[in-house]
Structures are given as C-alpha cells and as structure tokens.
Short mmCIF file of C-alpha atoms (C1' of nucleotides) in Angstrom, two decimals:
data_model
loop_
_atom_site.label_atom_id
_atom_site.label_comp_id
_atom_site.label_asym_id
_atom_site.label_seq_id
_atom_site.Cartn_x
_atom_site.Cartn_y
_atom_site.Cartn_z
CA MET A 18 -44.81 16.69 -45.11
CA SER A 19 -47.67 14.27 -44.67
CA THR A 20 -50.28 15.35 -47.13
CA GLN A 21 -52.87 12.86 -46.03
CA THR A 22 -55.75 13.81 -43.85
CA ARG A 23 -55.44 12.02 -40.56
CA THR A 24 -54.96 8.39 -41.48
CA ASN A 25 -53.34 8.36 -38.08
CA ALA A 26 -55.01 6.04 -35.61
CA GLU A 27 -54.19 8.26 -32.63
CA PRO A 28 -57.26 9.64 -30.95
CA ARG A 29 -55.55 13.03 -30.92
CA ILE A 30 -55.98 14.17 -27.37
CA PRO A 31 -56.58 17.89 -27.44
CA LEU A 32 -54.26 20.17 -25.58
CA SER A 33 -55.34 21.48 -22.21
CA LYS A 34 -53.85 23.55 -19.43
CA ASP A 35 -53.43 20.41 -17.36
CA ARG A 36 -51.51 18.60 -20.05
CA VAL A 37 -49.35 21.66 -20.58
CA LEU A 38 -48.53 21.83 -16.88
CA GLN A 39 -47.78 18.13 -16.63
CA ALA A 40 -45.43 18.30 -19.60
CA ALA A 41 -43.79 21.41 -18.20
CA ILE A 42 -43.13 19.64 -14.92
CA VAL A 43 -41.62 16.66 -16.68
CA LEU A 44 -39.36 18.95 -18.67
CA ALA A 45 -38.30 20.90 -15.60
CA ASP A 46 -37.67 17.72 -13.66
CA GLU A 47 -35.39 16.43 -16.38
CA GLY A 48 -33.44 19.48 -17.39
CA GLY A 49 -33.98 22.09 -14.73
CA ILE A 50 -36.26 25.05 -14.83
CA GLU A 51 -33.99 27.05 -17.10
CA SER A 52 -34.36 24.44 -19.81
CA LEU A 53 -38.11 24.91 -19.86
CA THR A 54 -38.87 27.00 -22.93
CA MET A 55 -42.12 27.45 -24.73
CA ARG A 56 -40.74 25.88 -27.88
CA LYS A 57 -39.37 22.80 -26.17
CA LEU A 58 -42.56 22.43 -24.21
CA ALA A 59 -44.58 22.64 -27.39
CA LYS A 60 -42.40 20.06 -29.10
CA GLU A 61 -42.84 17.74 -26.12
CA LEU A 62 -46.55 18.00 -26.72
CA GLY A 63 -46.24 17.55 -30.46
CA VAL A 64 -47.36 21.05 -31.18
CA GLU A 65 -46.02 24.47 -32.08
CA ALA A 66 -45.05 27.03 -29.48
CA MET A 67 -47.83 29.45 -30.12
CA SER A 68 -50.47 26.81 -29.71
CA LEU A 69 -49.76 26.85 -26.01
CA TYR A 70 -51.03 30.38 -25.77
CA TYR A 71 -54.54 29.29 -26.43
CA HIS A 72 -54.58 27.42 -23.13
CA VAL A 73 -52.34 29.67 -21.12
CA ALA A 74 -51.96 33.43 -20.95
CA ASN A 75 -48.18 33.46 -20.78
CA LYS A 76 -45.20 31.63 -19.37
CA ASP A 77 -45.71 33.02 -15.90
CA GLU A 78 -49.09 31.39 -15.75
CA ILE A 79 -47.39 28.10 -16.51
CA LEU A 80 -44.89 28.62 -13.72
CA ASP A 81 -47.65 29.51 -11.27
CA GLY A 82 -49.59 26.46 -12.35
CA MET A 83 -46.59 24.19 -11.93
CA VAL A 84 -46.10 25.38 -8.40
CA ASP A 85 -49.68 24.64 -7.53
CA VAL A 86 -49.50 21.17 -9.04
CA VAL A 87 -46.46 20.46 -6.91
CA PHE A 88 -48.24 21.74 -3.83
CA GLY A 89 -51.05 19.40 -4.63
CA GLU A 90 -48.67 16.45 -4.53
CA ILE A 91 -47.94 17.01 -0.87
CA ASP A 92 -49.74 14.58 1.41
CA LEU A 93 -51.73 16.16 4.19
CA PRO A 94 -52.41 13.49 6.80
CA SER A 95 -56.01 13.06 7.76
CA GLY A 96 -57.70 11.57 10.72
CA GLU A 97 -57.36 11.98 14.43
CA ILE A 98 -53.69 12.45 15.08
CA ASN A 99 -52.04 15.00 17.28
CA TRP A 100 -50.61 18.14 15.78
CA LYS A 101 -47.00 17.08 16.17
CA THR A 102 -47.45 13.91 14.19
CA ALA A 103 -49.49 15.75 11.62
CA MET A 104 -46.87 18.46 11.21
CA ARG A 105 -44.07 15.93 11.04
CA GLU A 106 -45.78 13.98 8.32
CA ARG A 107 -46.61 16.97 6.19
CA ALA A 108 -43.04 18.28 6.61
CA ILE A 109 -41.58 14.99 5.46
CA SER A 110 -43.97 14.81 2.57
CA THR A 111 -43.17 18.36 1.57
CA ARG A 112 -39.47 17.71 1.52
CA LYS A 113 -39.96 14.54 -0.46
CA VAL A 114 -42.05 16.30 -3.06
CA LEU A 115 -39.58 19.15 -3.29
CA SER A 116 -36.67 16.79 -3.77
CA LEU A 117 -38.56 15.17 -6.63
CA HIS A 118 -38.96 18.61 -8.23
CA PRO A 119 -35.74 20.39 -7.38
CA TRP A 120 -36.64 23.46 -9.40
CA ALA A 121 -39.74 23.99 -7.28
CA THR A 122 -38.22 25.11 -4.01
CA SER A 123 -37.01 28.49 -5.10
CA MET A 124 -40.23 28.98 -7.02
CA MET A 125 -42.68 27.91 -4.33
CA GLN A 126 -42.16 31.16 -2.55
CA SER A 127 -41.19 33.45 -5.35
CA ARG A 128 -44.40 33.05 -7.29
CA THR A 129 -46.79 35.51 -5.79
CA ASN A 130 -49.93 34.12 -7.34
CA PRO A 131 -51.21 31.47 -4.94
CA GLY A 132 -53.23 28.63 -6.40
CA PRO A 133 -55.96 26.57 -4.73
CA ALA A 134 -53.62 23.77 -3.67
CA LEU A 135 -51.35 26.22 -1.88
CA LEU A 136 -54.27 27.85 -0.11
CA ARG A 137 -55.67 24.49 0.89
CA HIS A 138 -52.30 23.46 2.22
CA HIS A 139 -51.80 26.59 4.28
CA ASN A 140 -55.34 26.48 5.55
CA TRP A 141 -54.83 22.89 6.66
CA VAL A 142 -51.63 23.68 8.53
CA ILE A 143 -53.09 26.67 10.29
CA GLY A 144 -56.32 24.86 11.06
CA THR A 145 -54.56 21.86 12.52
CA LEU A 146 -52.59 24.07 14.88
CA ARG A 147 -55.57 26.17 15.87
CA GLU A 148 -57.68 23.12 16.60
CA SER A 149 -54.87 21.82 18.76
CA GLY A 150 -55.03 24.81 21.01
CA PHE A 151 -52.39 27.02 19.48
CA SER A 152 -53.09 30.70 19.93
CA ILE A 153 -53.19 32.85 16.84
CA GLU A 154 -49.81 34.33 17.64
CA LEU A 155 -48.22 30.99 18.29
CA THR A 156 -49.79 29.59 15.15
CA ALA A 157 -48.19 32.36 13.13
CA HIS A 158 -44.87 31.70 14.83
CA ALA A 159 -45.10 27.99 14.25
CA PHE A 160 -46.12 28.35 10.65
CA SER A 161 -43.27 30.68 9.92
CA ALA A 162 -40.67 28.61 11.77
CA MET A 163 -41.66 25.30 10.23
CA ASP A 164 -41.95 26.49 6.68
CA ALA A 165 -38.77 28.47 6.82
CA TYR A 166 -36.97 25.34 7.94
CA ILE A 167 -38.60 23.06 5.37
CA TYR A 168 -38.00 25.33 2.41
CA GLY A 169 -34.57 26.32 3.60
CA PHE A 170 -33.52 22.74 3.94
CA SER A 171 -34.92 21.86 0.55
CA LEU A 172 -33.09 24.80 -0.90
CA GLN A 173 -29.80 23.59 0.51
CA GLU A 174 -30.46 20.06 -0.55
CA GLU A 175 -31.46 21.07 -4.04
CA THR A 176 -28.18 22.75 -4.71
CA LEU A 177 -25.79 20.23 -3.32
CA PRO A 178 -23.58 19.41 -6.26
CA PHE A 179 -23.44 15.72 -5.46
CA ASP A 180 -25.81 12.83 -5.29
CA THR A 181 -23.59 9.86 -4.66
CA ALA A 182 -20.84 9.11 -2.19
CA GLU A 183 -18.28 9.03 -5.00
CA GLU A 184 -19.22 12.50 -6.08
CA VAL A 185 -18.86 13.72 -2.52
CA ALA A 186 -15.38 12.26 -2.28
CA ALA A 187 -14.34 13.75 -5.59
CA ILE A 188 -15.59 17.19 -4.70
CA VAL A 189 -14.09 17.25 -1.25
CA LYS A 190 -10.81 16.12 -2.72
CA ALA A 191 -10.92 18.86 -5.32
CA PHE A 192 -11.73 21.35 -2.61
CA LEU A 193 -8.86 20.28 -0.42
CA GLU A 194 -6.45 20.53 -3.32
CA HIS A 195 -7.60 23.94 -4.47
CA PHE A 196 -7.84 25.57 -1.09
CA PRO A 197 -5.06 25.11 1.43
CA VAL A 198 -6.30 23.28 4.47
CA ASP A 199 -4.79 25.79 6.85
CA GLU A 200 -6.99 28.52 5.42
CA TYR A 201 -10.24 26.72 6.17
CA PRO A 202 -9.22 24.17 8.78
CA TYR A 203 -12.62 23.59 10.33
CA LEU A 204 -14.30 23.25 7.00
CA ALA A 205 -11.64 20.75 6.05
CA GLU A 206 -12.11 18.84 9.27
CA LEU A 207 -15.84 18.58 8.81
CA SER A 208 -15.39 17.51 5.22
CA VAL A 209 -12.89 14.78 5.93
CA GLU A 210 -14.17 13.54 9.25
CA HIS A 211 -17.86 13.69 8.54
CA ILE A 212 -18.95 14.27 4.98
CA MET A 213 -16.54 11.82 3.46
CA LYS A 214 -17.38 9.10 5.94
CA PRO A 215 -19.16 6.17 4.31
CA GLY A 216 -22.89 6.26 4.71
CA TYR A 217 -23.04 10.02 4.87
CA ASP A 218 -26.24 11.43 3.43
CA TYR A 219 -27.10 15.06 3.82
CA GLY A 220 -30.77 14.23 3.62
CA ASP A 221 -30.47 12.58 7.02
CA GLU A 222 -29.93 15.99 8.55
CA PHE A 223 -33.53 16.86 7.89
CA ASP A 224 -34.86 14.88 10.82
CA PHE A 225 -32.67 16.60 13.36
CA GLY A 226 -33.79 20.11 12.54
CA LEU A 227 -37.37 19.02 12.12
CA GLU A 228 -37.56 17.44 15.56
CA LEU A 229 -35.73 20.40 17.03
CA THR A 230 -38.35 22.70 15.60
CA LEU A 231 -41.30 20.56 16.61
CA ASP A 232 -39.97 20.11 20.14
CA GLY A 233 -39.46 23.84 20.41
CA LEU A 234 -43.02 24.49 19.36
CA GLU A 235 -44.32 21.93 21.80
CA ARG A 236 -42.46 23.65 24.60
CA ALA A 237 -43.69 27.04 23.50
CA GLN A 238 -47.24 25.79 23.46
CA SER A 239 -47.11 24.25 26.90
CA GLU A 240 -45.76 27.51 28.26
CA SER A 241 -48.61 29.56 26.85
CA GLU A 242 -52.22 29.23 27.83
CA PRO A 243 -54.25 27.83 24.99
CA THR A 244 -57.12 29.79 23.53
CA THR A 245 -60.03 28.26 21.71
CA PRO A 246 -59.94 28.90 17.99
CA LYS A 247 -62.34 31.40 16.62
CA VAL A 248 -63.33 30.24 13.19
CA LEU A 249 -65.12 32.34 10.63
CA PRO A 250 -64.45 35.82 11.87
CA ILE A 251 -66.52 38.71 10.50
CA MET B 22 -9.62 63.48 -8.81
CA SER B 23 -5.96 63.69 -9.83
CA THR B 24 -5.69 65.15 -13.32
CA GLN B 25 -3.45 63.03 -15.43
CA THR B 26 -2.00 63.86 -18.82
CA ARG B 27 -5.46 63.13 -20.16
CA THR B 28 -6.85 66.08 -22.04
CA ASN B 29 -10.19 64.48 -21.38
CA ALA B 30 -11.80 65.58 -18.14
CA GLU B 31 -12.69 62.07 -17.00
CA PRO B 32 -9.87 60.05 -15.52
CA ARG B 33 -11.34 57.01 -17.26
CA ILE B 34 -11.26 54.33 -14.60
CA PRO B 35 -10.57 51.06 -16.32
CA LEU B 36 -13.07 48.28 -16.01
CA SER B 37 -12.38 45.49 -13.59
CA LYS B 38 -14.15 42.42 -12.30
CA ASP B 39 -14.84 44.19 -9.04
CA ARG B 40 -16.48 47.17 -10.74
CA VAL B 41 -18.51 44.81 -12.88
CA LEU B 42 -19.75 42.93 -9.82
CA GLN B 43 -20.59 46.08 -7.92
CA ALA B 44 -22.59 47.46 -10.83
CA ALA B 45 -24.32 44.13 -11.27
CA ILE B 46 -25.38 44.13 -7.64
CA VAL B 47 -26.74 47.66 -7.90
CA LEU B 48 -28.72 46.69 -10.96
CA ALA B 49 -30.10 43.55 -9.33
CA ASP B 50 -30.99 45.44 -6.17
CA GLU B 51 -32.96 47.95 -8.17
CA GLY B 52 -34.76 45.84 -10.71
CA GLY B 53 -34.46 42.25 -9.60
CA ILE B 54 -32.13 39.61 -10.87
CA GLU B 55 -34.10 39.03 -14.06
CA SER B 56 -33.48 42.60 -15.12
CA LEU B 57 -29.74 42.08 -15.01
CA THR B 58 -28.60 41.69 -18.59
CA MET B 59 -25.16 41.99 -20.04
CA ARG B 60 -26.18 44.94 -22.18
CA LYS B 61 -27.77 46.89 -19.36
CA LEU B 62 -24.83 46.13 -17.14
CA ALA B 63 -22.46 47.40 -19.79
CA LYS B 64 -24.47 50.56 -20.29
CA GLU B 65 -24.41 51.15 -16.55
CA LEU B 66 -20.63 51.06 -16.78
CA GLY B 67 -20.49 53.25 -19.88
CA VAL B 68 -19.25 50.45 -22.03
CA GLU B 69 -20.41 47.96 -24.63
CA ALA B 70 -21.66 44.51 -23.70
CA MET B 71 -18.76 42.58 -25.14
CA SER B 72 -16.25 44.58 -23.16
CA LEU B 73 -17.40 42.78 -20.05
CA TYR B 74 -16.13 39.51 -21.39
CA TYR B 75 -12.57 40.59 -21.04
CA HIS B 76 -12.96 40.70 -17.28
CA VAL B 77 -15.40 37.88 -16.85
CA ALA B 78 -15.74 34.52 -18.55
CA ASN B 79 -19.52 34.57 -18.82
CA LYS B 80 -22.64 35.66 -17.04
CA ASP B 81 -22.52 32.75 -14.62
CA GLU B 82 -19.20 33.97 -13.34
CA ILE B 83 -20.85 37.31 -12.62
CA LEU B 84 -23.63 35.61 -10.70
CA ASP B 85 -21.14 33.56 -8.71
CA GLY B 86 -19.15 36.67 -7.97
CA MET B 87 -22.21 38.59 -6.84
CA VAL B 88 -23.07 35.87 -4.37
CA ASP B 89 -19.60 35.98 -2.90
CA VAL B 90 -19.69 39.75 -2.55
CA VAL B 91 -22.95 39.46 -0.67
CA PHE B 92 -21.50 36.80 1.58
CA GLY B 93 -18.65 39.14 2.31
CA GLU B 94 -21.10 41.76 3.56
CA ILE B 95 -22.22 39.54 6.40
CA ASP B 96 -20.72 40.50 9.75
CA LEU B 97 -19.01 37.72 11.61
CA PRO B 98 -18.68 38.79 15.25
CA SER B 99 -15.22 38.57 16.67
CA GLY B 100 -13.90 38.42 20.16
CA GLU B 101 -14.64 36.28 23.14
CA ILE B 102 -18.33 35.65 23.09
CA ASN B 103 -20.15 32.41 23.58
CA TRP B 104 -21.34 30.44 20.61
CA LYS B 105 -24.98 31.28 21.10
CA THR B 106 -24.41 35.00 20.95
CA ALA B 107 -22.05 34.58 18.02
CA MET B 108 -24.55 32.47 16.10
CA ARG B 109 -27.37 34.84 16.88
CA GLU B 110 -25.44 37.83 15.61
CA ARG B 111 -24.32 36.22 12.42
CA ALA B 112 -27.87 34.97 11.78
CA ILE B 113 -29.28 38.45 12.22
CA SER B 114 -26.59 39.94 10.04
CA THR B 115 -27.19 37.33 7.37
CA ARG B 116 -30.88 38.04 7.25
CA LYS B 117 -30.26 41.75 7.11
CA VAL B 118 -27.85 41.41 4.21
CA LEU B 119 -30.22 39.09 2.38
CA SER B 120 -33.10 41.48 2.79
CA LEU B 121 -30.95 44.21 1.27
CA HIS B 122 -30.31 41.97 -1.72
CA PRO B 123 -33.55 40.12 -2.18
CA TRP B 124 -32.38 38.38 -5.32
CA ALA B 125 -29.53 36.79 -3.42
CA THR B 126 -31.36 34.28 -1.27
CA SER B 127 -32.38 31.90 -3.98
CA MET B 128 -28.96 32.27 -5.53
CA MET B 129 -26.84 31.82 -2.43
CA GLN B 130 -27.45 28.15 -2.50
CA SER B 131 -28.09 27.53 -6.13
CA ARG B 132 -24.69 28.68 -7.29
CA THR B 133 -22.42 25.72 -6.91
CA ASN B 134 -19.16 27.59 -7.26
CA PRO B 135 -18.20 28.71 -3.77
CA GLY B 136 -16.09 31.83 -3.47
CA PRO B 137 -13.63 32.74 -0.73
CA ALA B 138 -16.13 34.77 1.29
CA LEU B 139 -18.52 31.84 1.45
CA LEU B 140 -15.76 29.48 2.50
CA ARG B 141 -14.54 31.90 5.14
CA HIS B 142 -18.07 32.26 6.44
CA HIS B 143 -18.69 28.55 6.66
CA ASN B 144 -15.33 27.94 8.20
CA TRP B 145 -16.03 30.55 10.84
CA VAL B 146 -19.39 29.06 11.75
CA ILE B 147 -18.05 25.53 11.97
CA GLY B 148 -14.97 26.66 13.86
CA THR B 149 -16.96 28.62 16.40
CA LEU B 150 -19.10 25.62 17.16
CA ARG B 151 -16.19 23.20 17.32
CA GLU B 152 -14.26 25.46 19.66
CA SER B 153 -17.32 25.65 21.88
CA GLY B 154 -17.32 21.94 22.41
CA PHE B 155 -19.73 20.82 19.72
CA SER B 156 -18.97 17.36 18.40
CA ILE B 157 -18.49 16.97 14.69
CA GLU B 158 -21.89 15.38 14.31
CA LEU B 159 -23.65 18.05 16.33
CA THR B 160 -21.79 20.75 14.43
CA ALA B 161 -23.08 19.35 11.18
CA HIS B 162 -26.57 19.20 12.62
CA ALA B 163 -26.39 22.72 13.95
CA PHE B 164 -24.97 24.13 10.76
CA SER B 165 -27.68 22.53 8.70
CA ALA B 166 -30.51 23.51 11.02
CA MET B 167 -29.44 27.12 11.39
CA ASP B 168 -28.74 27.79 7.76
CA ALA B 169 -31.88 26.08 6.59
CA TYR B 170 -33.85 28.33 8.88
CA ILE B 171 -32.04 31.52 7.93
CA TYR B 172 -32.26 30.99 4.20
CA GLY B 173 -35.77 29.64 4.38
CA PHE B 174 -36.93 32.64 6.30
CA SER B 175 -35.21 35.01 3.93
CA LEU B 176 -36.79 33.18 1.04
CA GLN B 177 -40.24 33.66 2.51
CA GLU B 178 -39.56 37.25 3.38
CA GLU B 179 -38.19 38.02 -0.05
CA THR B 180 -41.30 36.93 -1.79
CA LEU B 181 -43.92 38.51 0.38
CA PRO B 182 -45.81 40.70 -2.01
CA PHE B 183 -46.16 43.53 0.45
CA ASP B 184 -43.90 45.91 2.28
CA THR B 185 -46.27 48.26 4.01
CA ALA B 186 -49.32 47.80 6.22
CA GLU B 187 -51.55 49.30 3.55
CA GLU B 188 -50.39 46.76 1.03
CA VAL B 189 -51.09 43.99 3.50
CA ALA B 190 -54.62 45.20 4.04
CA ALA B 191 -55.26 45.54 0.33
CA ILE B 192 -54.01 42.07 -0.44
CA VAL B 193 -55.86 40.40 2.39
CA LYS B 194 -59.01 42.18 1.30
CA ALA B 195 -58.57 41.02 -2.26
CA PHE B 196 -57.96 37.51 -1.04
CA LEU B 197 -61.09 37.49 1.10
CA GLU B 198 -63.17 38.71 -1.78
CA HIS B 199 -61.83 36.26 -4.32
CA PHE B 200 -61.91 33.20 -2.12
CA PRO B 201 -64.93 32.47 0.00
CA VAL B 202 -64.07 32.56 3.66
CA ASP B 203 -65.72 29.24 4.34
CA GLU B 204 -63.32 27.51 1.99
CA TYR B 205 -60.22 28.64 3.85
CA PRO B 206 -61.57 29.62 7.24
CA TYR B 207 -58.38 29.30 9.23
CA LEU B 208 -56.36 31.17 6.66
CA ALA B 209 -58.99 33.89 6.78
CA GLU B 210 -58.91 33.98 10.54
CA LEU B 211 -55.17 34.35 10.67
CA SER B 212 -55.27 37.04 8.01
CA VAL B 213 -57.91 39.13 9.70
CA GLU B 214 -57.02 38.57 13.33
CA HIS B 215 -53.28 38.70 13.01
CA ILE B 216 -51.78 39.89 9.76
CA MET B 217 -54.11 42.84 9.36
CA LYS B 218 -53.61 43.99 12.93
CA PRO B 219 -51.75 47.31 13.13
CA GLY B 220 -48.08 46.92 13.82
CA TYR B 221 -47.83 43.57 12.17
CA ASP B 222 -44.46 42.95 10.56
CA TYR B 223 -43.54 39.57 9.24
CA GLY B 224 -39.89 40.31 9.87
CA ASP B 225 -40.58 40.10 13.58
CA GLU B 226 -41.18 36.39 13.20
CA PHE B 227 -37.50 35.87 12.59
CA ASP B 228 -36.55 36.13 16.23
CA PHE B 229 -38.96 33.48 17.39
CA GLY B 230 -37.65 30.77 15.07
CA LEU B 231 -34.08 31.82 15.63
CA GLU B 232 -34.29 31.53 19.40
CA LEU B 233 -36.20 28.30 19.04
CA THR B 234 -33.37 26.90 16.96
CA LEU B 235 -30.60 28.19 19.20
CA ASP B 236 -32.32 26.91 22.34
CA GLY B 237 -32.76 23.55 20.70
CA LEU B 238 -29.09 23.38 19.84
CA GLU B 239 -28.12 24.40 23.34
CA ARG B 240 -30.24 21.61 24.74
CA ALA B 241 -28.80 19.13 22.27
CA GLN B 242 -25.30 20.14 23.22
CA SER B 243 -25.82 19.83 26.94
CA GLU B 244 -27.23 16.35 26.41
CA SER B 245 -24.19 15.17 24.47
CA GLU B 246 -20.71 14.86 25.83
CA PRO B 247 -18.41 17.37 24.26
CA THR B 248 -15.34 16.26 22.31
CA THR B 249 -12.28 18.37 21.74
CA PRO B 250 -11.93 19.57 18.19
CA LYS B 251 -9.34 17.94 16.05
CA VAL B 252 -8.07 20.58 13.72
CA LEU B 253 -6.00 20.00 10.62
CA PRO B 254 -6.63 16.37 9.90
CA ILE B 255 -4.21 15.05 7.29
"C1'" DA C 4 7.21 57.16 -34.59
"C1'" DT C 5 6.80 52.38 -34.10
"C1'" DT C 6 5.56 48.50 -31.94
"C1'" DC C 7 2.98 45.62 -28.90
"C1'" DG C 8 0.13 43.89 -25.32
"C1'" DA C 9 -4.00 45.22 -22.88
"C1'" DT C 10 -8.66 46.59 -23.50
"C1'" DT C 11 -12.72 47.74 -25.84
"C1'" DC C 12 -15.91 47.41 -29.53
"C1'" DG C 13 -18.95 45.86 -33.94
"C1'" DT C 14 -21.07 42.36 -36.10
"C1'" DA C 15 -23.42 38.13 -36.19
"C1'" DC C 16 -25.93 34.00 -34.64
"C1'" DA C 17 -28.87 31.00 -32.24
"C1'" DC C 18 -32.27 31.26 -28.99
"C1'" DT C 19 -35.91 33.41 -25.96
"C1'" DG C 20 -41.17 35.01 -25.10
"C1'" DT C 21 -45.03 36.48 -27.47
"C1'" DA C 22 -48.14 39.94 -30.60
"C1'" DA C 23 -50.92 39.55 -34.70
"C1'" DG C 24 -53.00 37.29 -38.20
"C1'" DT C 25 -54.04 32.78 -40.83
"C1'" DG C 26 -55.34 28.41 -41.42
"C1'" DT C 27 -58.08 23.90 -40.29
"C1'" DG C 28 -60.39 19.89 -38.20
"C1'" DT C 29 -64.84 18.84 -36.00
"C1'" DG C 30 -69.52 18.96 -34.46
"C1'" DG C 31 -73.97 21.03 -35.14
"C1'" DT C 32 -77.17 22.61 -38.21
"C1'" DG C 33 -79.94 22.88 -42.60
"C1'" DC D 26 -75.38 15.48 -47.61
"C1'" DA D 27 -73.43 20.27 -47.64
"C1'" DC D 28 -72.61 23.95 -44.92
"C1'" DC D 29 -70.98 26.81 -41.34
"C1'" DA D 30 -69.11 28.42 -36.93
"C1'" DC D 31 -65.76 28.10 -33.91
"C1'" DA D 32 -62.42 25.98 -30.97
"C1'" DC D 33 -58.00 25.10 -31.71
"C1'" DA D 34 -53.43 24.90 -34.00
"C1'" DC D 35 -50.13 27.19 -36.92
"C1'" DT D 36 -47.07 30.97 -39.49
"C1'" DT D 37 -44.67 34.80 -39.47
"C1'" DA D 38 -42.36 38.43 -37.26
"C1'" DC D 39 -39.97 41.20 -33.72
"C1'" DA D 40 -37.42 42.80 -29.87
"C1'" DG D 41 -34.40 41.14 -26.54
"C1'" DT D 42 -31.07 37.57 -24.65
"C1'" DG D 43 -25.92 35.52 -24.08
"C1'" DT D 44 -21.80 35.24 -26.42
"C1'" DA D 45 -18.23 33.62 -30.47
"C1'" DC D 46 -15.11 35.87 -33.42
"C1'" DG D 47 -12.24 39.22 -35.12
"C1'" DA D 48 -11.20 44.07 -35.73
"C1'" DA D 49 -10.30 48.59 -33.67
"C1'" DT D 50 -8.24 51.42 -30.24
"C1'" DC D 51 -5.67 52.68 -26.36
"C1'" DG D 52 -1.24 53.42 -23.29
"C1'" DA D 53 3.22 52.88 -22.68
"C1'" DA D 54 7.93 51.31 -23.82
"C1'" DT D 55 11.13 51.35 -27.28
#
DNA sequence: ATTCGATTCGTACACTGTAAGTGTGTGGTG
DNA sequence: CACCACACACTTACAGTGTACGAATCGAAT
C-alpha cells in the first residue's frame, strides 16, 4: 500500500532469534501455547510468517528456545546458604516462573533438546547438593523427588479451571448439581468444607509438599554417611 | 462370530464412542498424541473422518474421553488395608498406567472436563484418607502432595529421551562432547558416575520419592489430632 | 415396497507448518 | 557518486489439520 520508501521514523529493529522468542512467549502467555502460530507470531513482529525462518530452523526450535528462556528466568540463590534454604528458594522461584508461563510446565520436560539455561540450572542444583555432602545416589534421589514435585504441582495448578474464589464457588456448585452427592460423597465434602471456604487458595498447598520433601531429604541425608564430592571425573 | 442375514462376511460392528476412544488410545500409544488426527483415527476404524462426528462432538471430547479411560485403568485397591498401603498401591498403579500411555500425563491435568473415572478415583483417594482419620486440611495437603509427585514423576519419565542403557550411554557421551565438562561439572559427574553405571534405571527413583512422601504424611498425621469424617454435608 | 430415523459419507473452507524461489534495503567498495 | 553483494524479508504454493453442511445409504418397521 505505502509506495514511499521508508519515510517512517522508526529505526526498524531487525528481527533476531531473541526477539522471536520473546514475542512467542508473550503470545503463549496471553492465549496459550496452542494459539501460538507462525503467522500470528510474525504479525506480532510486523513481519510475514516466512521471515521467521531466516532466524529459526522451524517451530520446534522456537519451542525449545522458549523453554530455555523460561528456565533462565528462575532465580538461583547465590551466596553461603545451606542446601535446604537454597533448594527452597529455587523451588519457590521455579513455581512462580511456571505460574507466569502456564504453557511451560508441560513443555519443560517434553522438549528433549536442553538449552544452556536448563543445563546451568540442573548443574547448580546438583552441585549445591554435592557440596553439601549429599552422596551421588542421594543427590539423584533428591533431584528426582524435588523436581517431580515442583513440576507436578505446577502442572496441577496450571490446569485448575478457576482463578478467583467466585469461580471456585460456581464450579463446585455446578459439580454438585451435575453429580449426585451420594456418588462422590468425600469429594463433595472436601469441596464444600474446604475448597469453598473463603480464603482458599490452592497455591498455598505448595508449601506443605515442599517442606515435606525437604524434611524427608534432610532426614535421608542425616541417616547416610556423607561422601566428599568428586568433581571433574575422567 | 454369529452370521447374521448379512450376505457380507463381516458382521459390521457399528461405530460407537467407546470404539472411537479405544482406537484413539491405540493410535496415541503407538505414535504419540500429535499423530492422532481425525482422518487417521477414522481410517483405523475403516470409516471416513466425518463419521466420527456422529458419535463425538469434536476432537476435544475424544481427548477428554481418552483421559477418563486411562483413569479407569488405574487399580484402586480394595479391602481392609491401611491408608499407607492403599496409597502406595494406587500410586504405583497410576505410574504404571501412565507409563503405558505416555501421552496421558500432560493431558490428565490439562483437560478440564472430568469424567466419571476421574471423579471415582479422586473420591476414593479422599475417602480412604478421611476414613483413616485424616482431617480435611491434611487430606487436601496429602492429596495435593501425592498427586503432584506422581504426575511430576511420570512427566519426567515420559520425556526421558532414552529407554535402554545403550541409549543412555550414547546420549551422555554426546552431551559430554558438546558441552565442556568444566562448564557443567556436577552434571557431568552425575552422568558419568551414576546414570551411565550398569543397571541404572530412572524408574527406580520412583520408590524413593514415594516413600518419602508417604512417610512425611504419616508423620504429619501423627502430629495432628484426628477428626472424624463428616460425610454428606448438605 | 415404502417410509423413516439412525448412521455414514463427500465436499468445502479456514487454518496450520514450511519448501522453494523472488524481491529489496543497506553497507562496503570502486 | 554508482555499484554490488548479501543479509534479510516476502510471495506463492502445497499437503495436512479440524469440522460445518448437506446428501447418501443403511436397517428395520410398516
């Protein structure tokens, strides 16, 4: 339409993989991962779909990149703190980041191409445990147990169909009307006596399971004899 | 088997929602959820794509139905056993079912339309805890902690890019070559000293976290005073 | 044989990712 | 200044997706 040659004052920032990833994350945050299409992403960047392919091999590379950006947003505490505090803080930060990018949880694990941020993160977790006297076996156990809990919780949280107390009430009500109480009595009890209570927030459940896990690891550690970490094998 | 008045040899089983769901699960088991398309599903059933829509409103309804079928495959122990044994068995059964249907884990929670099998399952878990003296609050905590762990673990397990020891070795080797050891020393250590060891099986990690969680719940229960369950409120 | 409801199918459309080839603005050279 | 090379953006095209709409076919009751 515009036949003129760049009378526009815009400095015309060139596209880049970073800008593509940032825009993709914004789009996914707003409309969910299924609403992220190459054409919409291009439009968001003021560009045509195929232009993206100069900066990115294919859509999968975008998804992998998004995951790594999200991983990079997780705060890894630094300084001289004990492992339990360190693990608690990174767990809380992880959940927070994942709740800001709800689409990410099911992708964090399902993308098999690890990026640098993910590797850094994992290396930090493992290193912190090793330096705190965890044996290799216990480190593997701890890593698995903690991350399973964190991602599992985020997964549950992501998919809860309600965000506000009113929504909770409406959904529970609909549930109770559709399904006779006497068929699922305990579910009904929990819904009415707990979930519908004012001030209920599923997110609060995170702390309980987190402390349970951390306490369990602490106990497991004290029961095993620590071994000094052996860095740089080979 | 029974030959009707049909001159045709085939008895021509009519389509049904159940048959559609079963075929969909087979297809997803074989090629992953992304390979499940309406046309392939129809072909699998010897039918055209649009014929499916008589038995099913849309693809989402198929996905919801698949999740509920999978939930129905989980064994819920019956009889007079204590809560810990009951929870352990259902956790193990859940993981087993999820590993048979790898696509299911990320869908179990992301489908917001609960089916009867899911409701039955949840009701059973909550009821077992309540009848064992868990308070409503602790039941909610326990439910959240256990399920987060189970699904989180399944999520991790689903996405591990290897199934055999050889694959593990190959991937670790590739990792060590691509990324300098001194950048991720602890990750390298764990890989070489633990994951590459013969007999390693990530699935074995499940038990550790499960017992850790169950022990934690047991401790939490013994520290709180039990309340009798109040069934059928309102 | 006719009718009718229950199923199944054919066609069409908007939308997806992306292969292949075509422009085009910009900075470096003469 | 003109020119060019090339990094970058665009055009077109294609196979595959879910599904709306209406027509065709089946099985059984009349």
